[in-house]
Short mmCIF file of C-alpha atoms in Angstrom, two decimals:
data_model
loop_
_atom_site.label_atom_id
_atom_site.label_comp_id
_atom_site.label_asym_id
_atom_site.label_seq_id
_atom_site.Cartn_x
_atom_site.Cartn_y
_atom_site.Cartn_z
CA MET T 23 3.29 3.25 26.35
CA VAL T 24 3.08 6.17 23.96
CA THR T 25 2.59 9.52 25.68
CA SER T 26 0.46 12.31 24.27
CA ARG T 27 3.62 14.30 23.54
CA GLN T 28 5.13 11.37 21.63
CA ALA T 29 1.88 10.91 19.73
CA ARG T 30 1.84 14.60 18.82
CA GLY T 31 5.46 14.32 17.78
CA LYS T 32 4.77 11.36 15.49
CA PHE T 33 1.79 13.12 13.99
CA ALA T 34 3.79 16.30 13.50
CA ASN T 35 6.56 14.32 11.77
CA ALA T 36 4.05 12.65 9.47
CA PHE T 37 2.39 15.99 8.78
CA ALA T 38 5.75 17.63 8.10
CA ALA T 39 6.54 14.89 5.57
CA PHE T 40 3.12 15.43 3.98
CA VAL T 41 3.68 19.18 3.74
CA GLN T 42 6.90 18.56 1.77
CA THR T 43 5.04 16.70 -1.01
CA ASP T 44 3.92 18.26 -4.32
CA VAL T 45 1.09 20.81 -4.27
CA PRO T 46 -1.37 18.84 -6.49
CA TYR T 47 -0.89 15.72 -4.38
CA LYS T 48 -1.45 17.62 -1.12
CA LEU T 49 -4.57 19.23 -2.57
CA ALA T 50 -5.90 15.88 -3.79
CA VAL T 51 -5.35 14.21 -0.41
CA MET T 52 -7.04 17.07 1.41
CA MET T 53 -9.98 17.03 -0.97
CA CYS T 54 -10.36 13.26 -0.46
CA GLY T 55 -10.95 13.94 3.21
CA PHE T 56 -12.83 17.17 2.69
CA LEU T 57 -15.44 15.82 0.26
CA PRO T 58 -17.02 13.38 2.78
CA ALA T 59 -16.95 16.15 5.38
CA GLN T 60 -18.65 18.53 2.94
CA LEU T 61 -21.31 15.91 2.17
CA ALA T 62 -21.92 15.25 5.86
CA ALA T 63 -22.15 18.96 6.68
CA ALA T 64 -24.51 19.59 3.77
CA PHE T 65 -26.75 16.73 4.88
CA VAL T 66 -26.89 18.00 8.48
CA ILE T 67 -27.72 21.53 7.33
CA TRP T 68 -30.37 20.25 4.94
CA TRP T 69 -31.93 17.88 7.50
CA THR T 70 -32.16 20.44 10.29
CA THR T 71 -33.50 23.27 8.14
CA ARG T 72 -36.02 21.48 5.92
CA GLU T 73 -38.76 21.42 8.58
CA SER T 74 -37.93 24.73 10.22
CA GLY T 75 -40.19 26.75 7.98
CA VAL T 76 -37.63 29.54 8.01
CA VAL T 77 -35.46 28.56 5.05
CA ARG T 78 -36.39 28.36 1.39
CA MET T 79 -35.08 24.89 0.67
CA ALA T 80 -34.84 25.32 -3.09
CA VAL T 81 -32.34 28.16 -2.67
CA LEU T 82 -30.43 26.37 0.09
CA ASP T 83 -30.30 23.14 -1.93
CA GLU T 84 -28.64 24.99 -4.79
CA SER T 85 -26.07 26.48 -2.41
CA LEU T 86 -25.26 23.13 -0.80
CA LEU T 87 -24.93 21.42 -4.18
CA TYR T 88 -22.67 24.26 -5.32
CA GLY T 89 -20.35 23.64 -2.35
CA ILE T 90 -20.27 19.89 -3.00
CA GLY T 91 -19.57 20.54 -6.68
CA VAL T 92 -16.69 22.89 -5.86
CA VAL T 93 -15.02 20.31 -3.61
CA ALA T 94 -15.60 17.51 -6.12
CA PHE T 95 -14.13 19.64 -8.90
CA GLY T 96 -11.08 20.39 -6.73
CA LEU T 97 -10.62 16.68 -6.07
CA VAL T 98 -10.83 15.72 -9.74
CA ILE T 99 -8.60 18.51 -11.05
CA SER T 100 -5.98 17.93 -8.35
CA TRP T 101 -5.73 14.20 -9.10
CA ILE T 102 -5.45 14.95 -12.82
CA ALA T 103 -2.71 17.50 -12.07
CA THR T 104 -0.91 14.91 -9.93
CA ALA T 105 -1.12 12.22 -12.61
CA ARG T 106 -0.04 14.53 -15.44
CA HIS T 107 2.54 16.51 -13.43
CA TRP T 108 0.87 19.86 -14.01
CA PRO T 109 2.18 22.94 -12.19
CA GLY T 110 0.60 22.87 -8.76
CA LYS T 111 0.11 26.56 -7.91
CA PRO T 112 -2.45 27.42 -10.66
CA VAL T 113 -4.59 24.40 -9.72
CA LEU T 114 -4.40 25.34 -6.04
CA TYR T 115 -5.39 28.96 -6.64
CA VAL T 116 -8.33 27.98 -8.86
CA ALA T 117 -9.60 25.58 -6.19
CA LEU T 118 -9.18 28.21 -3.45
CA ALA T 119 -10.95 30.86 -5.50
CA LEU T 120 -13.90 28.55 -6.16
CA TYR T 121 -14.21 27.52 -2.53
CA SER T 122 -13.95 31.15 -1.43
CA SER T 123 -16.84 31.94 -3.75
CA TYR T 124 -18.85 29.13 -2.13
CA MET T 125 -18.20 30.45 1.39
CA VAL T 126 -19.21 33.96 0.37
CA HIS T 127 -22.28 32.61 -1.46
CA LEU T 128 -23.36 30.82 1.72
CA VAL T 129 -22.95 34.03 3.68
CA HIS T 130 -25.04 35.87 1.09
CA VAL T 131 -27.99 33.46 0.91
CA LEU T 132 -28.31 33.04 4.70
CA GLY T 133 -27.75 36.65 5.76
CA MET T 134 -27.40 37.07 9.53
CA TRP T 135 -27.82 33.33 10.00
CA SER T 136 -24.50 32.89 8.25
CA THR T 137 -22.49 34.76 10.88
CA PRO T 138 -21.00 31.57 12.42
CA TYR T 139 -20.13 30.34 8.92
CA LEU T 140 -17.80 33.31 8.56
CA MET T 141 -15.47 31.28 10.76
CA LEU T 142 -14.82 29.15 7.69
CA VAL T 143 -12.93 32.02 6.06
CA PRO T 144 -10.04 32.29 8.58
CA VAL T 145 -10.04 28.53 9.20
CA VAL T 146 -9.57 27.73 5.50
CA ALA T 147 -7.00 30.51 5.13
CA PHE T 148 -5.02 29.31 8.14
CA VAL T 149 -5.04 25.65 7.08
CA CYS T 150 -3.95 26.65 3.57
CA GLY T 151 -1.15 28.74 5.04
CA VAL T 152 0.11 25.81 7.11
CA VAL T 153 -0.14 23.20 4.35
CA PHE T 154 0.59 25.18 1.19
CA GLY T 155 2.55 28.16 2.49
CA PRO T 156 1.79 31.76 3.50
CA ARG T 157 0.96 32.92 -0.03
CA ALA T 158 -1.84 30.38 -0.35
CA GLY T 159 -3.25 31.42 3.03
CA TRP T 160 -3.18 35.11 2.12
CA PHE T 161 -4.71 34.34 -1.28
CA SER T 162 -7.62 32.47 0.32
CA LEU T 163 -8.22 35.19 2.91
CA GLY T 164 -7.85 37.99 0.38
CA THR T 165 -10.15 36.38 -2.19
CA SER T 166 -12.87 35.76 0.41
CA THR T 167 -12.57 39.30 1.76
CA VAL T 168 -12.82 40.88 -1.68
CA LEU T 169 -15.85 38.73 -2.58
CA ILE T 170 -17.58 39.61 0.70
CA VAL T 171 -17.00 43.32 0.13
CA VAL T 172 -18.28 43.11 -3.46
CA THR T 173 -21.35 41.12 -2.36
CA GLU T 174 -22.22 43.60 0.38
CA VAL T 175 -21.81 46.56 -1.97
CA LEU T 176 -24.15 44.90 -4.46
CA ARG T 177 -26.65 44.10 -1.69
CA PHE T 178 -26.73 47.66 -0.39
CA SER T 179 -27.14 48.81 -3.98
CA ASP T 180 -30.22 46.55 -4.24
CA VAL T 181 -28.58 44.59 -7.02
CA LEU T 182 -28.62 41.44 -4.88
CA GLU T 183 -31.43 40.35 -2.59
CA TYR T 184 -30.63 40.10 1.10
CA ALA T 185 -30.59 36.51 2.42
CA PRO T 186 -32.66 34.97 -0.41
CA ALA T 187 -32.68 31.58 1.33
CA VAL T 188 -34.39 32.95 4.46
CA ARG T 189 -38.15 33.47 4.77
CA HIS T 190 -38.21 36.79 6.54
CA ASP T 191 -41.92 36.54 7.32
CA ALA T 192 -41.33 33.33 9.29
CA ILE T 193 -38.44 34.49 11.44
CA GLY T 194 -40.71 36.12 14.03
CA ALA T 195 -43.04 33.10 14.33
CA SER T 196 -43.00 30.81 17.36
CA PRO T 197 -39.95 28.60 17.04
CA ASN T 198 -40.40 24.87 16.72
CA GLY T 199 -37.87 22.10 17.30
CA TRP T 200 -36.66 22.15 13.73
CA TRP T 201 -36.24 25.93 13.86
CA VAL T 202 -34.11 25.56 17.01
CA ALA T 203 -32.08 22.77 15.40
CA SER T 204 -31.47 24.85 12.29
CA ALA T 205 -30.26 27.71 14.48
CA VAL T 206 -28.02 25.43 16.55
CA VAL T 207 -26.22 24.05 13.49
CA PRO T 208 -24.52 27.37 12.62
CA LEU T 209 -23.59 27.85 16.27
CA ALA T 210 -22.16 24.34 16.36
CA GLY T 211 -20.24 25.20 13.23
CA PHE T 212 -18.84 28.25 14.98
CA VAL T 213 -17.71 26.14 17.96
CA ILE T 214 -16.18 23.51 15.69
CA GLY T 215 -14.46 26.21 13.64
CA THR T 216 -13.03 27.81 16.77
CA PHE T 217 -11.79 24.43 17.99
CA THR T 218 -10.29 23.75 14.57
CA MET T 219 -8.46 27.06 14.63
CA THR T 220 -7.11 26.34 18.10
CA MET T 221 -5.90 22.88 17.12
CA ALA T 222 -4.44 24.29 13.92
CA VAL T 223 -2.45 26.81 15.93
CA VAL T 224 -1.17 24.05 18.23
CA LEU T 225 -0.30 21.85 15.27
CA ALA T 226 1.39 24.74 13.49
CA ALA T 227 3.53 25.42 16.55
CA GLU T 228 4.43 21.74 16.81
CA LEU T 229 5.14 21.60 13.10
CA GLN T 230 7.30 24.72 13.28
CA ALA T 231 9.29 23.18 16.13
CA ARG T 232 9.78 20.00 14.11
CA ARG T 233 10.84 22.01 11.07
CA LEU T 234 13.36 23.91 13.15
CA ASP T 235 14.71 20.62 14.54
CA MET T 236 14.99 19.20 11.02
CA GLN T 237 16.70 22.35 9.76
CA ALA T 238 19.08 22.31 12.71
CA GLU T 239 19.94 18.67 12.02
CA THR T 240 20.43 19.40 8.32
CA LEU T 241 22.64 22.36 9.18
CA ARG T 242 24.65 20.24 11.61
CA ARG T 243 25.20 17.54 8.99
CA SER T 244 26.08 20.11 6.35
CA HIS T 245 28.49 21.79 8.74
CA ALA T 246 30.13 18.45 9.52
CA MET T 247 30.35 17.58 5.82
CA ILE T 248 31.88 20.96 4.92
CA ARG T 249 34.49 20.49 7.65
CA ARG T 250 35.68 17.38 5.82
CA TYR T 251 36.70 19.51 2.85
CA VAL T 252 37.39 22.93 4.37
CA PRO T 253 39.53 23.68 7.46
CA SER T 254 37.30 23.87 10.53
CA GLN T 255 38.81 27.22 11.55
CA VAL T 256 37.88 28.65 8.14
CA VAL T 257 34.33 27.30 8.47
CA ASP T 258 33.98 28.87 11.91
CA ALA T 259 35.35 32.19 10.65
CA VAL T 260 32.95 32.22 7.68
CA VAL T 261 29.97 31.43 9.92
CA ALA T 262 31.04 34.15 12.36
CA GLY T 263 31.17 36.82 9.67
CA GLY T 264 33.67 35.91 7.02
CA GLU T 265 35.35 39.27 6.40
CA SER T 266 38.59 38.16 8.06
CA VAL T 267 38.65 35.11 5.79
CA THR T 268 37.73 36.64 2.45
CA ALA T 269 40.04 39.66 2.75
CA HIS T 270 43.72 39.25 1.91
CA GLU T 271 45.95 40.26 4.80
CA ARG T 272 49.54 39.90 5.95
CA ARG T 273 49.97 37.72 9.00
CA LYS T 274 52.88 36.28 10.91
CA VAL T 275 52.17 32.56 11.02
CA THR T 276 53.91 29.29 11.76
CA VAL T 277 53.85 26.86 8.85
CA PHE T 278 54.12 23.07 9.21
CA PHE T 279 54.95 20.86 6.23
CA SER T 280 55.32 17.07 6.11
CA ASP T 281 55.93 14.46 3.44
CA ILE T 282 56.06 10.65 3.37
CA VAL T 283 59.46 9.23 2.46
CA GLY T 284 59.39 6.86 -0.51
CA PHE T 285 55.73 7.39 -1.21
CA THR T 286 56.09 6.64 -4.94
CA GLU T 287 57.71 3.27 -4.21
CA MET T 288 55.00 2.54 -1.64
CA VAL T 289 52.30 3.14 -4.24
CA ASP T 290 54.09 0.88 -6.70
CA ARG T 291 54.50 -2.12 -4.40
CA MET T 292 51.20 -2.08 -2.46
CA GLU T 293 47.79 -3.31 -3.52
CA PRO T 294 45.22 -0.51 -4.00
CA GLU T 295 43.08 -1.74 -1.10
CA GLU T 296 46.03 -1.81 1.31
CA LEU T 297 47.28 1.57 0.10
CA SER T 298 43.83 3.06 0.58
CA ARG T 299 43.66 1.80 4.15
CA VAL T 300 47.17 3.00 4.97
CA LEU T 301 46.57 6.50 3.62
CA ASN T 302 43.17 6.78 5.28
CA ASP T 303 44.62 5.67 8.61
CA TYR T 304 47.52 8.08 8.26
CA PHE T 305 45.53 11.16 7.23
CA THR T 306 42.84 10.43 9.82
CA ALA T 307 45.45 10.30 12.57
CA MET T 308 47.23 13.43 11.33
CA THR T 309 43.95 15.34 11.02
CA LEU T 310 42.84 14.45 14.54
CA ILE T 311 46.17 15.56 15.96
CA ALA T 312 46.08 18.82 13.98
CA GLU T 313 42.59 19.53 15.31
CA LYS T 314 43.78 18.73 18.83
CA TYR T 315 46.32 21.55 18.57
CA ASP T 316 43.92 23.85 16.66
CA GLY T 317 45.96 23.88 13.47
CA THR T 318 44.42 24.95 10.17
CA ILE T 319 44.84 22.09 7.69
CA ASP T 320 45.46 24.07 4.53
CA GLU T 321 46.50 21.28 2.16
CA LEU T 322 46.37 17.49 1.89
CA ILE T 323 48.10 16.92 -1.44
CA GLY T 324 49.10 13.38 -2.31
CA ASP T 325 51.25 12.45 0.69
CA ALA T 326 52.01 16.03 1.79
CA VAL T 327 50.38 17.93 4.65
CA LEU T 328 50.44 21.72 5.07
CA ILE T 329 49.14 23.16 8.35
CA LEU T 330 48.97 26.79 9.48
CA PHE T 331 49.07 28.24 12.98
CA GLY T 332 47.95 31.85 13.31
CA ALA T 333 45.42 31.99 10.49
CA PRO T 334 42.53 32.47 10.35
CA SER T 335 42.35 32.30 14.18
CA THR T 336 45.27 33.84 16.03
CA THR T 337 46.71 34.07 19.56
CA ASN T 338 50.41 35.07 19.68
CA ASP T 339 53.61 34.10 17.86
CA ARG T 340 55.04 31.92 20.64
CA ASP T 341 51.79 30.02 21.12
CA HIS T 342 51.57 29.36 17.37
CA ALA T 343 55.10 27.94 17.28
CA MET T 344 54.68 25.90 20.49
CA ARG T 345 51.49 24.27 19.24
CA ALA T 346 53.08 23.49 15.89
CA VAL T 347 56.10 21.80 17.51
CA ARG T 348 53.98 19.82 19.97
CA MET T 349 51.75 18.72 17.13
CA ALA T 350 54.68 17.58 14.98
CA LEU T 351 56.22 15.52 17.80
CA ASP T 352 52.81 13.98 18.51
CA MET T 353 52.45 13.14 14.81
CA GLN T 354 55.84 11.38 14.69
CA ALA T 355 54.82 9.28 17.68
CA SER T 356 51.51 8.48 15.99
CA VAL T 357 53.30 7.30 12.84
CA GLY T 358 55.21 4.80 14.98
CA ARG T 359 51.98 3.44 16.41
CA LEU T 360 50.44 3.19 12.95
CA ASN T 361 53.43 1.20 11.67
CA ALA T 362 52.93 -1.28 14.51
CA GLU T 363 49.22 -1.60 13.73
CA TRP T 364 49.87 -2.22 10.04
CA MET T 365 52.52 -4.80 10.83
CA ASN T 366 50.08 -6.66 13.10
CA ALA T 367 47.51 -6.57 10.28
CA GLY T 368 50.01 -8.09 7.85
CA ILE T 369 50.45 -4.92 5.80
CA ASP T 370 53.97 -4.15 4.61
CA ALA T 371 53.83 -0.37 4.97
CA GLU T 372 56.56 0.88 7.26
CA MET T 373 56.10 4.61 6.95
CA ARG T 374 58.65 7.33 7.64
CA VAL T 375 57.72 11.00 7.53
CA ARG T 376 59.85 14.11 7.20
CA MET T 377 58.57 17.22 8.96
CA ALA T 378 59.63 20.87 9.03
CA ILE T 379 58.39 24.15 10.50
CA ASP T 380 59.06 27.80 9.70
CA THR T 381 57.68 31.06 11.06
CA GLY T 382 57.26 34.21 9.00
CA VAL T 383 54.96 36.74 7.39
CA VAL T 384 52.63 35.50 4.66
CA THR T 385 49.52 36.69 2.85
CA VAL T 386 46.40 34.74 3.85
CA GLY T 387 42.87 34.83 2.49
CA ASN T 388 40.67 33.41 -0.24
CA PHE T 389 42.37 32.85 -3.59
CA GLY T 390 40.82 31.64 -6.83
CA SER T 391 37.99 32.57 -9.16
CA SER T 392 34.63 34.10 -8.28
CA GLY T 393 33.04 30.65 -8.64
CA ARG T 394 35.58 28.67 -6.65
CA MET T 395 37.69 30.02 -3.83
CA LYS T 396 40.24 28.46 -1.49
CA TYR T 397 41.66 29.71 1.76
CA ALA T 398 45.45 29.64 1.48
CA ALA T 399 48.72 31.20 2.61
CA LEU T 400 51.25 32.63 0.15
CA GLY T 401 54.72 33.72 1.08
CA ARG T 402 58.32 32.88 1.93
CA ALA T 403 57.48 30.93 5.09
CA VAL T 404 55.44 28.39 3.11
CA ASN T 405 58.30 27.90 0.65
CA VAL T 406 60.90 27.59 3.43
CA ALA T 407 58.87 24.98 5.33
CA ALA T 408 58.39 22.93 2.17
CA ARG T 409 62.11 23.12 1.28
CA LEU T 410 63.27 22.36 4.82
CA GLN T 411 61.12 19.25 4.88
CA THR T 412 63.21 17.74 2.07
CA LEU T 413 66.33 18.10 4.28
CA ALA T 414 64.81 16.65 7.44
CA VAL T 415 65.87 13.22 8.67
CA PRO T 416 62.97 10.77 8.23
CA GLY T 417 61.13 10.46 11.52
CA ARG T 418 62.54 13.76 12.84
CA LEU T 419 61.44 17.40 12.98
CA LEU T 420 63.50 20.24 11.49
CA VAL T 421 62.71 23.89 12.31
CA SER T 422 64.03 27.23 11.11
CA HIS T 423 65.75 29.84 13.27
CA PRO T 424 62.65 32.10 13.62
CA THR T 425 60.63 29.16 14.94
CA PHE T 426 63.48 28.02 17.19
CA LEU T 427 63.71 31.44 18.86
CA LEU T 428 60.06 31.12 19.91
CA VAL T 429 60.33 27.61 21.42
CA ARG T 430 64.00 27.15 22.46
CA GLU T 431 63.28 27.30 26.20
CA ALA T 432 60.77 24.47 25.95
CA VAL T 433 62.55 21.93 23.71
CA ALA T 434 65.52 19.62 23.56
CA TYR T 435 67.29 20.25 20.28
CA GLU T 436 70.38 19.82 18.15
CA GLU T 437 71.68 22.63 15.96
CA LYS T 438 72.11 21.53 12.34
CA GLY T 439 73.77 24.62 10.89
CA GLU T 440 72.92 26.75 7.89
CA VAL T 441 71.44 25.38 4.68
CA GLU T 442 70.91 26.81 1.21
CA LEU T 443 67.35 26.43 -0.08
CA LYS T 444 66.18 26.73 -3.66
CA GLY T 445 64.26 29.96 -4.17
CA VAL T 446 65.50 31.45 -0.88
CA HIS T 447 68.19 34.13 -1.17
CA HIS T 448 69.78 33.79 2.27
CA PRO T 449 71.03 30.72 4.18
CA ILE T 450 68.63 29.31 6.78
CA ARG T 451 69.84 28.24 10.23
CA THR T 452 68.19 24.97 11.21
CA TYR T 453 67.57 22.97 14.37
CA GLU T 454 66.37 19.42 14.90
CA ILE T 455 63.80 19.19 17.69
CA GLU T 456 64.15 16.04 19.75
CA ALA T 457 61.50 16.46 22.44
CA MET T 458 59.67 18.90 24.68
CA VAL T 459 61.33 19.53 28.04
CA PRO T 460 59.44 19.77 31.35
#
């Protein structure tokens, strides 16, 4: 059973979808519904006032026909604009200006009897604001207000006759049933207008809530999509303010670098479909583990992975190094599980990965052109981690002395001695991490 709230929600969703359509189409659809309503209202006004003896029917007939003609013109011009893809705003403003002139004309010809009809002015302005946007609503309200002011100035200047549709000599006569009916119609219009305004406010609130929900969902999807291409820590930092990300600064970070052994041969011997699955499985597993330890995935290049700890979010040097080591050991274990899965699936893809870690001062921030930027780290530690990785035993983790000093009390290790690295002036003491100790 559909509840009233669910029904309102469905209607609000449908209305929200309608509001997103082109302006000429929205105007045409509204005029299709408005023209029968205008005809019905004109008939009721004509029927109740024709026998009242208070209204000059010839003048009122002209006014009612003018209103019907305005709506019919709006319907025709909006459908033509829809079919021929004309710009929507000019058509909308012309239609609003014409209908505003009709409302003001009705106020003029009926004088004080038209007071309830003034409710049409804010109702039309509000509906236009909801459907076509605030500018359309303000345009409708402003146009009507200006026309009313001009009309009243002309009336007080005796340029225009006051209430030409009303027989002033008959107003004081004994009222008959038709006279009462003709007086009730404007009052009924006032009540209906008030109800319409109230429902419009409720609908606008419901529509606004739906729009906010849709925008929140769009933002969530966009955020999730961006995180697939940009490190999540960088996304969070940009959303939080961004100054710490865009500015270049020196930071002491721990850098992790890994590379698949024999990747070129793997590409050569495997079918593209199998290679695609293997790489997707591998990078998915590595990414999930990196996120588990809050590492910033800076690069996924070919078969290489570069992950930062300490930028853009930071805690302390020891924590950065500990998380990097735990992550690397977890990754090596995950590679073993992936190899078993691929073997069970009949895929010949035994993978071995070299991993290395270094800790040092680098420059982090956005690098690139004004049109395309990338968050990155530049410095000796990045170079050392990449060079150390080439010396690591496949399936093992090699760390530099600065990293070792931060984690030595928490790991089982084997010292590997000093190594000379290309591009590094001094020998690097290295250690192979075997496991974390309790």
